[in-house]
Short mmCIF file of N, CA and C in Angstrom, two decimals:
data_model
loop_
_atom_site.label_atom_id
_atom_site.label_comp_id
_atom_site.label_asym_id
_atom_site.label_seq_id
_atom_site.Cartn_x
_atom_site.Cartn_y
_atom_site.Cartn_z
N MET E 1 63.12 -86.10 19.29
CA MET E 1 63.49 -84.53 19.06
C MET E 1 65.09 -84.21 18.66
N VAL E 2 65.37 -84.27 17.19
CA VAL E 2 66.67 -83.81 17.03
C VAL E 2 67.11 -82.46 17.29
N GLU E 3 68.05 -82.28 17.57
CA GLU E 3 68.73 -81.26 18.56
C GLU E 3 70.25 -81.11 17.55
N VAL E 4 69.90 -79.59 16.90
CA VAL E 4 71.11 -79.25 15.92
C VAL E 4 71.50 -78.77 16.87
N GLU E 5 73.04 -78.68 16.69
CA GLU E 5 74.37 -77.98 18.04
C GLU E 5 74.94 -76.60 16.64
N ASN E 6 74.38 -75.49 17.46
CA ASN E 6 75.48 -74.17 17.26
C ASN E 6 74.56 -74.24 15.30
N ALA E 7 73.57 -74.43 15.72
CA ALA E 7 72.83 -74.05 14.60
C ALA E 7 72.33 -72.26 14.39
N GLN E 8 72.85 -72.30 13.27
CA GLN E 8 72.98 -70.39 12.93
C GLN E 8 72.68 -69.96 11.39
N PRO E 9 71.95 -69.10 11.71
CA PRO E 9 70.66 -68.64 11.01
C PRO E 9 71.93 -67.96 9.19
N GLN E 10 71.01 -68.84 8.38
CA GLN E 10 71.92 -68.01 7.34
C GLN E 10 70.67 -67.33 7.05
N ASN E 11 71.89 -66.35 5.71
CA ASN E 11 71.96 -65.12 5.10
C ASN E 11 71.02 -65.56 3.61
N CYS E 12 69.96 -65.12 3.29
CA CYS E 12 69.34 -65.62 2.09
C CYS E 12 70.44 -65.26 1.11
N ALA E 13 70.87 -63.75 1.46
CA ALA E 13 72.18 -64.17 -0.17
C ALA E 13 73.38 -64.80 -0.26
N LEU E 14 74.06 -64.91 1.00
CA LEU E 14 75.08 -66.41 0.59
C LEU E 14 74.16 -67.62 0.57
N ASN E 15 72.75 -67.84 0.61
CA ASN E 15 72.54 -69.47 1.02
C ASN E 15 71.85 -68.95 -0.88
N ALA E 16 71.88 -68.06 -1.94
CA ALA E 16 71.50 -67.93 -3.17
C ALA E 16 72.88 -68.43 -3.40
N LEU E 17 73.47 -67.83 -3.15
CA LEU E 17 75.14 -67.71 -3.43
C LEU E 17 75.19 -69.56 -3.80
N GLU E 18 75.08 -70.32 -2.56
CA GLU E 18 75.70 -71.39 -2.74
C GLU E 18 74.44 -71.95 -3.10
N ASN E 19 73.72 -71.97 -2.86
CA ASN E 19 72.48 -72.77 -3.71
C ASN E 19 72.00 -72.04 -5.15
N PRO E 20 72.66 -71.77 -6.17
CA PRO E 20 71.79 -71.09 -7.13
C PRO E 20 70.51 -71.45 -7.69
N GLN E 21 70.23 -72.85 -7.90
CA GLN E 21 69.48 -73.56 -8.61
C GLN E 21 68.36 -73.01 -7.72
N ASN E 22 68.31 -72.65 -6.48
CA ASN E 22 67.30 -72.82 -5.88
C ASN E 22 66.29 -71.37 -6.02
N VAL E 23 67.80 -69.85 -6.51
CA VAL E 23 67.16 -68.62 -7.23
C VAL E 23 65.88 -69.11 -8.15
N GLY E 24 66.60 -69.61 -9.10
CA GLY E 24 65.74 -69.92 -10.44
C GLY E 24 64.99 -71.31 -10.44
N ALA E 25 64.83 -71.89 -9.54
CA ALA E 25 63.44 -72.43 -9.50
C ALA E 25 62.30 -71.48 -8.56
N ASN E 26 62.71 -70.68 -7.77
CA ASN E 26 62.51 -69.68 -6.77
C ASN E 26 61.24 -69.30 -8.29
N ASP E 27 62.14 -68.74 -8.96
CA ASP E 27 61.52 -67.18 -10.06
C ASP E 27 60.69 -68.15 -10.92
N MET E 28 61.28 -69.43 -11.28
CA MET E 28 59.91 -70.28 -12.19
C MET E 28 58.74 -70.44 -11.79
N ALA E 29 58.63 -70.94 -10.37
CA ALA E 29 57.94 -71.36 -9.84
C ALA E 29 56.77 -69.90 -9.62
N ALA E 30 57.46 -68.65 -9.30
CA ALA E 30 56.57 -67.43 -9.52
C ALA E 30 55.97 -67.00 -10.19
N THR E 31 56.99 -67.64 -11.47
CA THR E 31 56.44 -66.50 -12.51
C THR E 31 54.60 -67.50 -13.03
N LEU E 32 55.61 -68.41 -13.39
CA LEU E 32 53.85 -69.58 -13.34
C LEU E 32 52.71 -69.41 -12.47
N LEU E 33 52.73 -69.36 -11.14
CA LEU E 33 51.72 -68.56 -9.90
C LEU E 33 51.14 -67.19 -10.53
N PHE E 34 51.78 -66.80 -10.62
CA PHE E 34 51.25 -65.68 -11.46
C PHE E 34 50.78 -65.70 -12.57
N SER E 35 51.11 -66.72 -13.83
CA SER E 35 50.64 -66.87 -14.84
C SER E 35 49.19 -67.53 -14.71
N VAL E 36 49.09 -68.37 -13.96
CA VAL E 36 47.80 -68.86 -12.99
C VAL E 36 46.73 -67.71 -12.22
N LEU E 37 47.30 -67.71 -11.81
CA LEU E 37 46.18 -66.37 -11.47
C LEU E 37 45.82 -65.04 -11.85
N ASN E 38 46.50 -64.90 -13.40
CA ASN E 38 46.05 -64.11 -13.93
C ASN E 38 44.66 -64.84 -15.41
N ILE E 39 45.01 -65.79 -15.37
CA ILE E 39 44.30 -66.59 -16.07
C ILE E 39 42.90 -66.21 -15.09
N ILE E 40 42.88 -66.83 -14.01
CA ILE E 40 41.63 -67.19 -13.22
C ILE E 40 41.11 -65.27 -13.12
N LEU E 41 42.32 -64.60 -12.87
CA LEU E 41 41.30 -63.10 -12.82
C LEU E 41 40.74 -62.91 -13.98
N THR E 42 41.25 -62.78 -15.62
CA THR E 42 40.94 -63.05 -16.25
C THR E 42 39.67 -63.36 -16.92
N ASP E 43 39.66 -64.86 -16.95
CA ASP E 43 38.57 -65.86 -17.51
C ASP E 43 37.66 -66.30 -16.74
N GLY E 44 38.54 -66.58 -14.60
CA GLY E 44 37.05 -66.75 -14.10
C GLY E 44 37.43 -68.07 -13.84
N GLU E 45 38.72 -69.19 -15.00
CA GLU E 45 38.50 -70.55 -14.65
C GLU E 45 39.80 -70.67 -13.92
N VAL E 46 40.31 -72.54 -14.29
CA VAL E 46 40.95 -72.73 -13.87
C VAL E 46 41.21 -73.43 -15.53
N ASN E 47 42.51 -73.24 -16.18
CA ASN E 47 42.36 -74.20 -17.70
C ASN E 47 43.21 -75.45 -17.32
N SER E 48 43.77 -75.79 -16.09
CA SER E 48 44.68 -76.60 -15.97
C SER E 48 44.71 -77.36 -14.51
N HIS E 49 45.44 -78.23 -13.99
CA HIS E 49 45.17 -78.64 -12.61
C HIS E 49 46.39 -79.51 -12.02
N ILE E 50 47.47 -78.97 -13.28
CA ILE E 50 48.50 -79.48 -12.50
C ILE E 50 50.06 -78.93 -13.56
N ILE E 51 51.10 -78.26 -12.79
CA ILE E 51 51.60 -77.76 -13.27
C ILE E 51 53.09 -78.83 -13.01
N VAL E 52 53.63 -78.83 -13.96
CA VAL E 52 55.40 -79.71 -13.91
C VAL E 52 56.06 -79.38 -14.80
N PHE E 53 57.14 -78.34 -13.59
CA PHE E 53 58.24 -77.86 -14.17
C PHE E 53 59.42 -78.05 -13.75
N ASP E 54 60.37 -77.82 -14.58
CA ASP E 54 62.02 -77.78 -13.98
C ASP E 54 63.05 -76.91 -14.45
N ALA E 55 63.18 -76.05 -12.93
CA ALA E 55 63.73 -74.74 -13.46
C ALA E 55 64.90 -75.22 -14.04
N LYS E 56 65.28 -76.26 -14.12
CA LYS E 56 67.05 -76.98 -14.48
C LYS E 56 67.14 -77.08 -15.50
N LYS E 57 66.02 -77.36 -16.99
CA LYS E 57 65.93 -77.45 -18.35
C LYS E 57 65.24 -76.74 -18.68
N GLY E 58 64.33 -75.52 -17.96
CA GLY E 58 64.07 -74.45 -18.32
C GLY E 58 62.29 -75.16 -18.42
N PHE E 59 61.64 -75.73 -18.29
CA PHE E 59 60.80 -76.13 -19.32
C PHE E 59 59.08 -76.45 -18.28
N ALA E 60 58.42 -76.11 -18.74
CA ALA E 60 56.78 -76.78 -17.69
C ALA E 60 55.85 -77.01 -19.01
N ARG E 61 54.95 -77.75 -18.18
CA ARG E 61 53.95 -78.20 -18.62
C ARG E 61 53.27 -78.45 -18.19
N THR E 62 51.37 -78.90 -18.78
CA THR E 62 50.55 -78.71 -17.57
C THR E 62 49.56 -79.76 -18.18
N ASP E 63 48.26 -80.27 -17.68
CA ASP E 63 47.67 -80.70 -18.02
C ASP E 63 46.40 -80.30 -17.85
N ALA E 64 45.02 -80.55 -18.81
CA ALA E 64 44.46 -80.16 -18.78
C ALA E 64 42.81 -80.33 -18.01
N ALA E 65 42.54 -79.06 -17.05
CA ALA E 65 41.96 -79.59 -16.25
C ALA E 65 40.27 -80.10 -16.79
#
């Protein structure tokens, strides 16, 4: 078991300021998830089985199902 001495919970806003790439990655992942859910709800099927994205470069690609 690993023990962490004096580990204090960190404020989310401070964490976002220290690690801005996490905010961008989370935003992009949420947008892609919404897109997939929208396709499922409107078409009733999934048109891809994997989405690869790079939030730092700002691109995403899918592989057909």
